[in-house]
Structures are given as C-alpha cells and as structure tokens.
Amino acid sequence: MRPRWQLYQGIYIHIPFCVHKCCYCDFASYQIQSPQVMEAYTRRLVEEIRAYEPDLPLSPTATIYFGGGTPSVLPPELLAQIVQALKDRGFWQQPAEATLEANPGTVTLESLRAYRQLGFDRLSMGIQSFQPGELALMGRIHTAEEAAEAVQLAREAGFARISGDLIYGYPTQTLAGVQDSLQKLIATGVDHISVYGLTVEEGTQLERQLAKGQLSLPPDEAVDAMYDYLMDALPQAGYQRYEIANFAWPGQESLHNQVYWHYLPYMAFGCGACRFNGKRRETSPAGIREYIEGKPLEVETLTPEIRREELVFMSLRTRQGLNLTEFQERKGTAFFPFYETAWEECQSRGWLEQEGDNIHLTPQGMRFGNLAFETFLTVPPEAKKEKNI
Ligand code: SF4
C-alpha cells in the first residue's frame, strides 16, 4: 500500500466571486455577480475537472474544499454542476469531509439546505468581527446579527460542523472589541475557530488607506494583548489549539487544512488554484478571463532541499508537529544530524520541544513562528525554484 504522501489526499475548488471586495483581501476574488460570467466560469471549471489526468492515485476519502472568493455566491445549481463533475470523475467518493466557505451575507435557509443535499457537511463562515464599526471598515457585507443568524440557519439546515473566522489587529480595533467578538462567536456554538492576525497585503484598499494616513494600525502592545487574550480564552472555552491560528473542539479539526500542513498531495481546480503532487506545484492563472481562455498553468518544480524545508515548516505549524520517523521515510535522512543547529537554537529559546517521536513548537514558539522557521532555512532564496511556464 502506498504511504499517505503518495496519494492525493484533498481536492480544492476555487470560486472567485464576491459581492464586495473586502478592504484587506488580496485573494483571487473579484466583485462580480454577472450570471453570464458565473456560467462561463463553471463551464470552464467542469471542463478542467473532466480533462484532468491525475499523476497519483486519489485516496477514496480525500477531503473536498470549495473556497474563494465566496462559493456561496454561486447559485446552488452551478455548484451542483461542479459537484457532479467531481463525482463523474470519481474524485468525490466518500470524502472524509466536504467543506464550503460561505459569507453570512449570502446564505438563506434554502441555499444552506441545498448545500447539504449536494453533500457538503462542513461550513466555513468568514465572520471576522461582531463589531458593527469594524465590519463596515473592513468592507464586509454582513452585520453582526446576520453572522450569528447564519450560523443558526446552517445548524437548522443540518450542518453539525461550522467554523468561524476572526481577524485581530485591524485599525480601530480594541481589546474590548476583540473580547466581545470572540465571546459572541463562541456563543453561536461553532465547533471550530480560526483567528488571524492582520497582515497588510500589497495592493489592497487597506494598504492605500494606511499609506494615505486615513487609518492607522493599533499599537503593538494592543495587538499583543489581543493575542494573549485569544490564546487564553479559546482553550478555556473548550477549543484546543491544533495549528498556529486554528482552534477546535476535540475531533472537529479541519481535515482538509491538515492535508496542506502535513505537506500531502492535493488537486486543485479553478482560477488561481494551486495543486501539489509532492514534487511540483501547478498554479492556474489568477484572472477569471485568463482562466476561462485556458491560459497555461505556472509550473514550479521543487528541489529536494525545498521540499525538505517546506515539510518542516508546514508540519511545525501544527500542535502535533513533525513526526521524525515519517520525516526519515519521506526524505531518506534523519532529522537531527541535519537540523542540529536549528534544533539547538530553537530549544535554547524555548520554541521547540520533543514529545516521543514528534517535535513541535511550544506556545512561545507558536507566537514567534516565523522566527523559529527562519532558523531552519538552509536553501538560499535564489536556489529555491526552477520555474518553467
Ligand atoms: S469575502 Fe473573502 S474572498 Fe471575498 S473579498 Fe472578502 S475576504 Fe476576500
């Protein structure tokens, strides 16, 4: 039997449409709701799924994830065509999990029931905040009340597994606001919570607002206090941290995201979608028009050194960390002699520890995740990729 890293373990489908572009967002997402464009995009996506010849076998329990953009903007009948294409190809067998990302401002009881009937069993709701002023400033299309109501409707429609996201560190945000948002999100009864520290991405409206001095970021001490609060309050409420930014009730961790963090192969379809077979990444053009026109994928062949490094970084994002036996099996070399210096440095700073056959970040290491990862960098940036298009 093939080991898990030689099978496709997940399938990602990208739906790039949004009702409104949020100020902080740099995803391949576009403020488009034209039925013609959505239909043309769905046709192309179905074509891509039908034509794709996988170079590795697919695990029968491979997870499914429809992300975006806002998949819940696509009418259920178009979503159904994509699901059918996956089923026809044998790509949707008995998925261990089938998640749909949804924006609370775009769902109704009827649409949520339709998603359940299509076979989705998990919803990931982009909520971000329960403070009206913050939601407006972020450019979100829903109110705090609509967010709470969407979770209740999802439950009524039969979704037992629901995740909610929050952002912290946004301009005007205060510790009291973050505390209130988290308590309101917990009160909805979601079983999974992601908390993201704001990153100001290039080319976003937020970046321009900050550059013009229209907004300013909260001071570092305030952001640190928000982080400390979240890291204490989530476990106290029963959500266990299983990745740097992700918390879940026991057993409700996202299986699909763990495919990425354990550096396992996954297929991906749609504009801007990136697939990975363990050695190579292939990324579709980010623009909807380029994608519909069938412009070529960007192919990135990863050197063995890069793959080794990425396996370490990605695994260390998780609470479970890196399994040393699996590292040796996948890379043909033992971890310790190879990364001895980095290991010693991280240990002396209290960032990493060993538990049985796994090494993982400590809570302090998770706080300084990127600095800890830097100590493992052995490959100079210019040697990282051999790109060919
Ligand atoms: S809804 Fe999500 S994908 Fe769409 S613009 Fe907002 S953050 Fe980006």
Coordinates of C-alpha atoms and ligand atoms in Angstrom, one line a residue:
M1 CA 0.0 0.0 0.0
R2 CA 1.2 3.5 -0.9
P3 CA 2.1 5.8 2.0
R4 CA -0.2 8.8 2.5
W5 CA 2.2 11.2 0.9
Q6 CA 1.9 9.3 -2.4
L7 CA -1.8 9.7 -2.8
Y8 CA -3.9 12.8 -3.4
Q9 CA -5.5 13.5 -0.1
G10 CA -7.6 16.5 -0.8
I11 CA -9.3 18.5 -3.6
Y12 CA -9.6 22.3 -3.6
I13 CA -12.1 24.1 -5.9
H14 CA -11.7 27.9 -6.2
I15 CA -14.8 30.1 -6.7
P16 CA -13.6 33.6 -7.2
F17 CA -16.8 35.7 -6.9
C18 CA -17.6 38.1 -4.1
V19 CA -20.4 40.5 -3.5
H20 CA -17.9 43.2 -2.5
K21 CA -14.1 43.2 -2.2
C22 CA -13.1 43.5 1.4
C23 CA -10.5 46.2 2.1
Y24 CA -7.8 43.8 3.4
C25 CA -8.2 41.0 0.9
D26 CA -5.7 40.0 -1.7
F27 CA -7.1 36.6 -2.6
A28 CA -8.0 35.8 -6.2
S29 CA -11.5 37.2 -5.7
Y30 CA -13.5 39.6 -7.7
Q31 CA -16.5 41.8 -7.2
I32 CA -18.5 40.1 -9.9
Q33 CA -22.0 38.7 -9.9
S34 CA -22.8 38.5 -13.6
P35 CA -24.8 35.3 -14.3
Q36 CA -23.0 35.0 -17.7
V37 CA -19.6 35.2 -16.2
M38 CA -20.5 32.7 -13.4
E39 CA -21.9 30.3 -16.0
A40 CA -18.8 30.6 -18.3
Y41 CA -16.6 30.1 -15.2
T42 CA -18.5 27.0 -14.1
R43 CA -18.3 25.6 -17.7
R44 CA -14.5 26.0 -17.7
L45 CA -14.2 24.6 -14.3
V46 CA -16.2 21.5 -15.2
E47 CA -14.1 21.1 -18.4
E48 CA -10.9 21.4 -16.4
I49 CA -12.1 18.7 -13.9
R50 CA -13.2 16.4 -16.8
A51 CA -9.9 16.8 -18.7
Y52 CA -7.5 16.4 -15.7
E53 CA -5.4 13.2 -15.6
P54 CA -4.1 12.7 -12.1
D55 CA -0.5 11.5 -11.9
L56 CA -1.0 9.9 -8.5
P57 CA -3.9 7.8 -7.2
L58 CA -6.6 9.5 -5.2
S59 CA -7.4 8.5 -1.7
P60 CA -11.1 7.4 -1.6
T61 CA -11.5 9.5 1.5
A62 CA -9.9 12.6 0.0
T63 CA -11.3 15.8 1.5
I64 CA -13.2 18.4 -0.6
Y65 CA -12.9 22.1 0.0
F66 CA -14.7 24.8 -2.0
G67 CA -13.0 28.1 -1.2
G68 CA -12.8 31.5 -2.6
G69 CA -13.9 34.2 -3.1
T70 CA -17.3 33.3 -1.8
P71 CA -18.5 29.9 -3.0
S72 CA -21.9 30.7 -1.5
V73 CA -22.3 33.5 -4.1
L74 CA -22.5 30.8 -6.9
P75 CA -26.1 29.7 -7.4
P76 CA -26.6 26.1 -6.0
E77 CA -27.4 24.8 -9.5
L78 CA -24.0 25.8 -10.7
L79 CA -22.3 24.4 -7.6
A80 CA -24.3 21.2 -8.4
Q81 CA -22.7 21.0 -11.8
I82 CA -19.2 21.2 -10.3
V83 CA -20.0 18.5 -7.7
Q84 CA -21.4 16.3 -10.4
A85 CA -18.3 16.7 -12.5
L86 CA -16.2 15.6 -9.5
K87 CA -18.5 12.6 -8.9
D88 CA -18.4 11.6 -12.5
R89 CA -14.6 11.5 -12.4
G90 CA -14.6 9.5 -9.2
F91 CA -13.0 12.5 -7.4
W92 CA -15.9 12.7 -4.9
Q93 CA -16.1 9.2 -3.4
Q94 CA -16.6 9.1 0.4
P95 CA -14.8 12.3 1.4
A96 CA -13.7 12.4 5.0
E97 CA -15.0 16.0 4.9
A98 CA -16.6 18.3 2.3
T99 CA -16.4 22.0 3.3
L100 CA -18.0 25.0 1.6
E101 CA -16.8 28.5 2.5
A102 CA -19.7 30.9 3.0
N103 CA -20.2 34.6 3.7
P104 CA -23.0 35.2 6.2
G105 CA -24.5 37.9 4.0
T106 CA -25.1 35.4 1.1
V107 CA -26.9 32.4 2.7
T108 CA -30.5 31.6 3.2
L109 CA -32.1 28.5 4.9
E110 CA -33.0 27.3 1.4
S111 CA -29.4 27.7 0.0
L112 CA -27.9 26.1 3.1
R113 CA -30.3 23.1 2.7
A114 CA -29.2 22.8 -1.0
Y115 CA -25.5 22.7 0.1
R116 CA -26.3 19.9 2.5
Q117 CA -28.2 18.0 -0.2
L118 CA -25.2 18.4 -2.5
G119 CA -23.1 16.5 0.1
F120 CA -21.3 19.3 1.9
D121 CA -21.0 18.5 5.6
R122 CA -19.0 21.4 6.9
L123 CA -19.3 25.2 6.5
S124 CA -16.5 27.7 7.0
M125 CA -18.0 31.1 7.7
G126 CA -16.0 34.3 7.2
I127 CA -17.3 36.4 10.1
Q128 CA -14.2 38.4 11.1
S129 CA -15.8 40.6 13.8
F130 CA -19.0 41.2 15.7
Q131 CA -18.4 45.0 16.0
P132 CA -20.5 47.0 13.5
G133 CA -17.9 49.7 13.0
E134 CA -15.1 47.2 12.3
L135 CA -17.3 45.2 9.9
A136 CA -18.1 48.4 8.0
L137 CA -14.4 49.5 7.9
M138 CA -13.4 46.1 6.6
G139 CA -15.9 46.3 3.8
R140 CA -17.8 43.2 5.0
I141 CA -21.3 42.9 3.5
H142 CA -23.0 41.4 6.6
T143 CA -23.9 42.7 10.1
A144 CA -23.0 41.1 13.4
E145 CA -26.6 39.9 13.8
E146 CA -26.6 38.3 10.3
A147 CA -23.4 36.4 11.2
A148 CA -25.0 34.9 14.3
E149 CA -28.2 34.2 12.4
A150 CA -26.3 32.5 9.5
V151 CA -24.7 30.0 12.0
Q152 CA -28.2 29.2 13.4
L153 CA -29.6 28.7 9.9
A154 CA -26.7 26.5 9.0
R155 CA -27.4 24.3 12.0
E156 CA -31.2 24.2 11.1
A157 CA -30.2 23.1 7.6
G158 CA -28.3 20.2 9.1
F159 CA -24.7 21.4 9.3
A160 CA -23.2 20.0 12.5
R161 CA -19.7 21.2 11.7
I162 CA -19.3 25.0 11.4
S163 CA -16.2 27.1 11.5
G164 CA -16.0 30.8 12.1
D165 CA -13.0 33.2 11.4
L166 CA -12.0 36.4 13.3
I167 CA -9.4 39.0 12.5
Y168 CA -7.4 40.8 15.2
G169 CA -5.1 43.8 14.8
Y170 CA -7.4 45.7 12.4
P171 CA -7.3 49.6 12.5
T172 CA -9.6 51.0 15.2
Q173 CA -9.9 47.6 16.9
T174 CA -9.6 47.5 20.7
L175 CA -9.0 44.6 23.2
A176 CA -12.6 45.1 24.5
G177 CA -13.9 44.7 20.9
V178 CA -11.9 41.5 20.3
Q179 CA -13.1 40.1 23.6
D180 CA -16.7 40.9 22.7
S181 CA -16.4 39.4 19.2
L182 CA -14.8 36.2 20.5
Q183 CA -17.5 35.7 23.2
K184 CA -20.2 36.3 20.6
L185 CA -18.6 33.8 18.2
I186 CA -18.3 31.2 21.0
A187 CA -22.0 31.8 21.9
T188 CA -23.1 30.8 18.4
G189 CA -21.8 27.3 19.2
V190 CA -19.4 26.9 16.3
D191 CA -17.0 23.9 16.8
H192 CA -14.0 25.5 15.0
I193 CA -12.5 29.0 15.2
S194 CA -9.7 30.5 13.2
V195 CA -8.1 33.7 14.5
Y196 CA -5.9 35.6 12.0
G197 CA -3.6 38.5 13.0
L198 CA -4.0 41.1 10.3
T199 CA -1.4 41.2 7.5
V200 CA -1.5 44.3 5.3
E201 CA -1.2 42.9 1.8
E202 CA 0.2 44.8 -1.1
G203 CA -2.3 46.4 -3.5
T204 CA -5.3 46.2 -1.1
Q205 CA -7.5 49.1 -0.2
L206 CA -6.3 48.8 3.3
E207 CA -2.7 49.4 2.3
R208 CA -3.8 52.6 0.4
Q209 CA -5.8 53.8 3.4
L210 CA -2.8 53.3 5.7
A211 CA -0.4 54.9 3.2
K212 CA -2.7 58.0 3.0
G213 CA -2.9 58.2 6.8
Q214 CA -6.7 57.7 6.7
L215 CA -6.3 54.8 9.1
S216 CA -3.6 53.5 11.4
L217 CA -2.8 50.1 12.9
P218 CA -3.3 49.5 16.6
P219 CA -0.1 49.8 18.6
D220 CA 2.0 46.6 19.0
E221 CA 1.2 46.3 22.8
A222 CA -2.5 46.4 22.0
V223 CA -2.2 43.7 19.3
D224 CA -0.1 41.6 21.8
A225 CA -2.8 41.9 24.4
M226 CA -5.4 40.8 21.8
Y227 CA -3.3 37.8 21.0
D228 CA -2.8 36.9 24.7
Y229 CA -6.5 37.1 25.3
L230 CA -7.4 34.9 22.4
M231 CA -4.8 32.3 23.3
D232 CA -6.2 32.1 26.8
A233 CA -9.9 32.4 26.2
L234 CA -10.2 29.9 23.4
P235 CA -8.8 26.9 25.3
Q236 CA -10.8 28.0 28.4
A237 CA -13.9 27.7 26.2
G238 CA -13.0 24.2 25.1
Y239 CA -11.3 25.0 21.8
Q240 CA -8.0 23.3 21.5
R241 CA -5.2 24.9 19.5
Y242 CA -4.1 22.5 16.8
E243 CA -2.4 24.9 14.5
I244 CA -0.8 28.4 14.9
A245 CA -4.1 30.1 14.1
N246 CA -6.7 27.3 14.4
F247 CA -8.7 26.0 17.4
A248 CA -11.4 23.3 17.5
W249 CA -13.4 21.2 19.8
P250 CA -11.7 17.8 20.1
G251 CA -12.3 15.8 16.9
Q252 CA -13.5 18.8 14.9
E253 CA -10.2 19.9 13.5
S254 CA -10.3 20.7 9.7
L255 CA -9.0 17.6 7.9
H256 CA -8.6 19.4 4.7
N257 CA -6.3 22.0 6.1
Q258 CA -4.2 19.3 7.7
V259 CA -3.5 17.9 4.2
Y260 CA -1.6 21.2 3.5
W261 CA 0.1 21.3 6.9
H262 CA 1.3 17.7 6.6
Y263 CA 2.6 18.5 3.1
L264 CA 0.4 15.9 1.4
P265 CA -0.6 15.9 -2.3
Y266 CA -3.8 17.7 -3.3
M267 CA -5.6 18.5 -6.5
A268 CA -6.9 22.0 -7.2
F269 CA -9.2 23.5 -9.8
G270 CA -10.2 27.0 -10.7
C271 CA -8.5 30.3 -11.3
G272 CA -5.5 31.0 -9.1
A273 CA -5.8 27.4 -7.7
C274 CA -2.6 25.7 -6.9
R275 CA -2.2 21.9 -7.0
F276 CA 0.7 19.9 -5.5
N277 CA 1.8 16.3 -6.2
G278 CA 4.6 16.2 -3.6
K279 CA 7.3 17.4 -6.1
R280 CA 5.7 20.0 -8.2
R281 CA 3.2 22.9 -7.8
E282 CA 1.0 23.9 -10.7
T283 CA -1.0 27.2 -10.4
S284 CA -3.8 28.3 -12.7
P285 CA -3.9 31.9 -13.9
A286 CA -5.4 34.2 -11.2
G287 CA -7.6 36.2 -13.6
I288 CA -11.1 34.9 -14.4
R289 CA -10.7 35.8 -18.1
E290 CA -7.3 34.2 -18.5
Y291 CA -8.6 31.1 -16.8
I292 CA -11.7 30.8 -19.0
E293 CA -9.5 31.3 -22.1
G294 CA -7.4 28.4 -20.9
K295 CA -4.1 30.3 -20.4
P296 CA -1.3 27.9 -19.3
L297 CA -0.6 26.9 -15.7
E298 CA 2.6 28.1 -14.0
V299 CA 4.6 25.0 -13.1
E300 CA 7.1 25.1 -10.2
T301 CA 9.3 22.1 -9.8
L302 CA 10.6 22.0 -6.2
T303 CA 14.1 20.8 -5.5
P304 CA 14.5 18.1 -2.9
E305 CA 16.0 20.7 -0.5
I306 CA 13.0 22.9 -0.8
R307 CA 10.6 20.0 -0.3
R308 CA 12.5 19.0 2.8
E309 CA 12.4 22.6 4.2
E310 CA 8.7 23.0 3.4
L311 CA 7.8 19.7 5.0
V312 CA 9.5 21.0 8.2
F313 CA 7.8 24.5 8.2
M314 CA 4.4 23.2 7.3
S315 CA 4.4 20.4 9.9
L316 CA 5.7 22.7 12.6
R317 CA 2.6 24.9 12.2
T318 CA 0.6 22.1 13.9
R319 CA 0.3 21.2 17.5
Q320 CA 1.3 17.6 16.6
G321 CA 4.4 18.9 14.8
L322 CA 6.8 16.9 12.7
N323 CA 7.0 13.1 13.1
L324 CA 10.6 12.1 13.0
T325 CA 10.1 8.6 11.6
E326 CA 7.9 9.9 8.8
F327 CA 10.5 12.7 8.1
Q328 CA 13.1 10.0 7.6
E329 CA 10.9 7.8 5.4
R330 CA 9.9 10.8 3.2
K331 CA 13.3 12.4 3.0
G332 CA 15.7 9.5 3.3
T333 CA 17.7 11.3 6.0
A334 CA 17.4 11.6 9.8
F335 CA 16.2 14.9 11.1
F336 CA 18.6 15.6 13.9
P337 CA 22.0 15.5 12.4
F338 CA 20.7 17.5 9.6
Y339 CA 19.0 20.3 11.6
E340 CA 21.0 20.0 14.7
T341 CA 22.0 23.7 14.8
A342 CA 18.4 25.0 14.2
W343 CA 17.1 22.5 16.8
E344 CA 19.5 23.6 19.4
E345 CA 18.9 27.3 18.8
C346 CA 15.1 26.9 19.0
Q347 CA 15.3 24.7 22.1
S348 CA 17.5 27.2 23.9
R349 CA 14.9 29.9 23.2
G350 CA 12.1 27.6 24.4
W351 CA 10.5 27.5 21.0
L352 CA 10.6 23.8 20.2
E353 CA 10.3 20.6 22.2
Q354 CA 10.3 16.8 21.6
E355 CA 7.4 14.6 22.7
G356 CA 8.0 10.9 21.8
D357 CA 8.7 10.7 18.1
N358 CA 7.4 14.2 17.3
I359 CA 9.0 17.6 17.6
H360 CA 6.6 20.6 17.9
L361 CA 6.5 24.3 18.7
T362 CA 5.9 25.3 22.3
P363 CA 3.2 28.1 22.8
Q364 CA 6.1 30.5 22.8
G365 CA 7.4 29.1 19.6
M366 CA 3.9 29.4 18.0
R367 CA 4.0 33.1 19.0
F368 CA 7.3 33.6 17.1
G369 CA 6.5 31.0 14.4
N370 CA 8.2 32.8 11.5
L371 CA 11.4 33.5 13.5
A372 CA 11.5 29.8 14.5
F373 CA 11.1 28.8 10.9
E374 CA 13.9 31.0 9.8
T375 CA 16.4 29.1 11.8
F376 CA 15.6 26.1 9.6
L377 CA 16.3 27.9 6.4
T378 CA 19.2 26.2 4.6
V379 CA 18.5 26.9 1.0
P380 CA 19.4 30.3 -0.4
P381 CA 16.3 32.1 -1.9
E382 CA 17.7 32.2 -5.4
A383 CA 18.1 28.4 -5.5
K384 CA 14.6 27.8 -4.4
K385 CA 12.7 27.3 -7.6
E386 CA 13.2 26.1 -11.1
K387 CA 10.3 27.8 -12.8
N388 CA 9.1 27.0 -16.2
I389 CA 5.8 28.2 -17.8
Ligands
SF4_1 S1 -15.5 37.8 1.1 FE1 -13.5 36.8 1.5 S2 -12.6 36.4 -0.5 FE2 -14.3 37.9 -0.8 S3 -13.2 39.8 -0.7 FE3 -13.9 39.4 1.4 S4 -12.2 38.3 2.4 FE4 -11.8 38.3 0.1

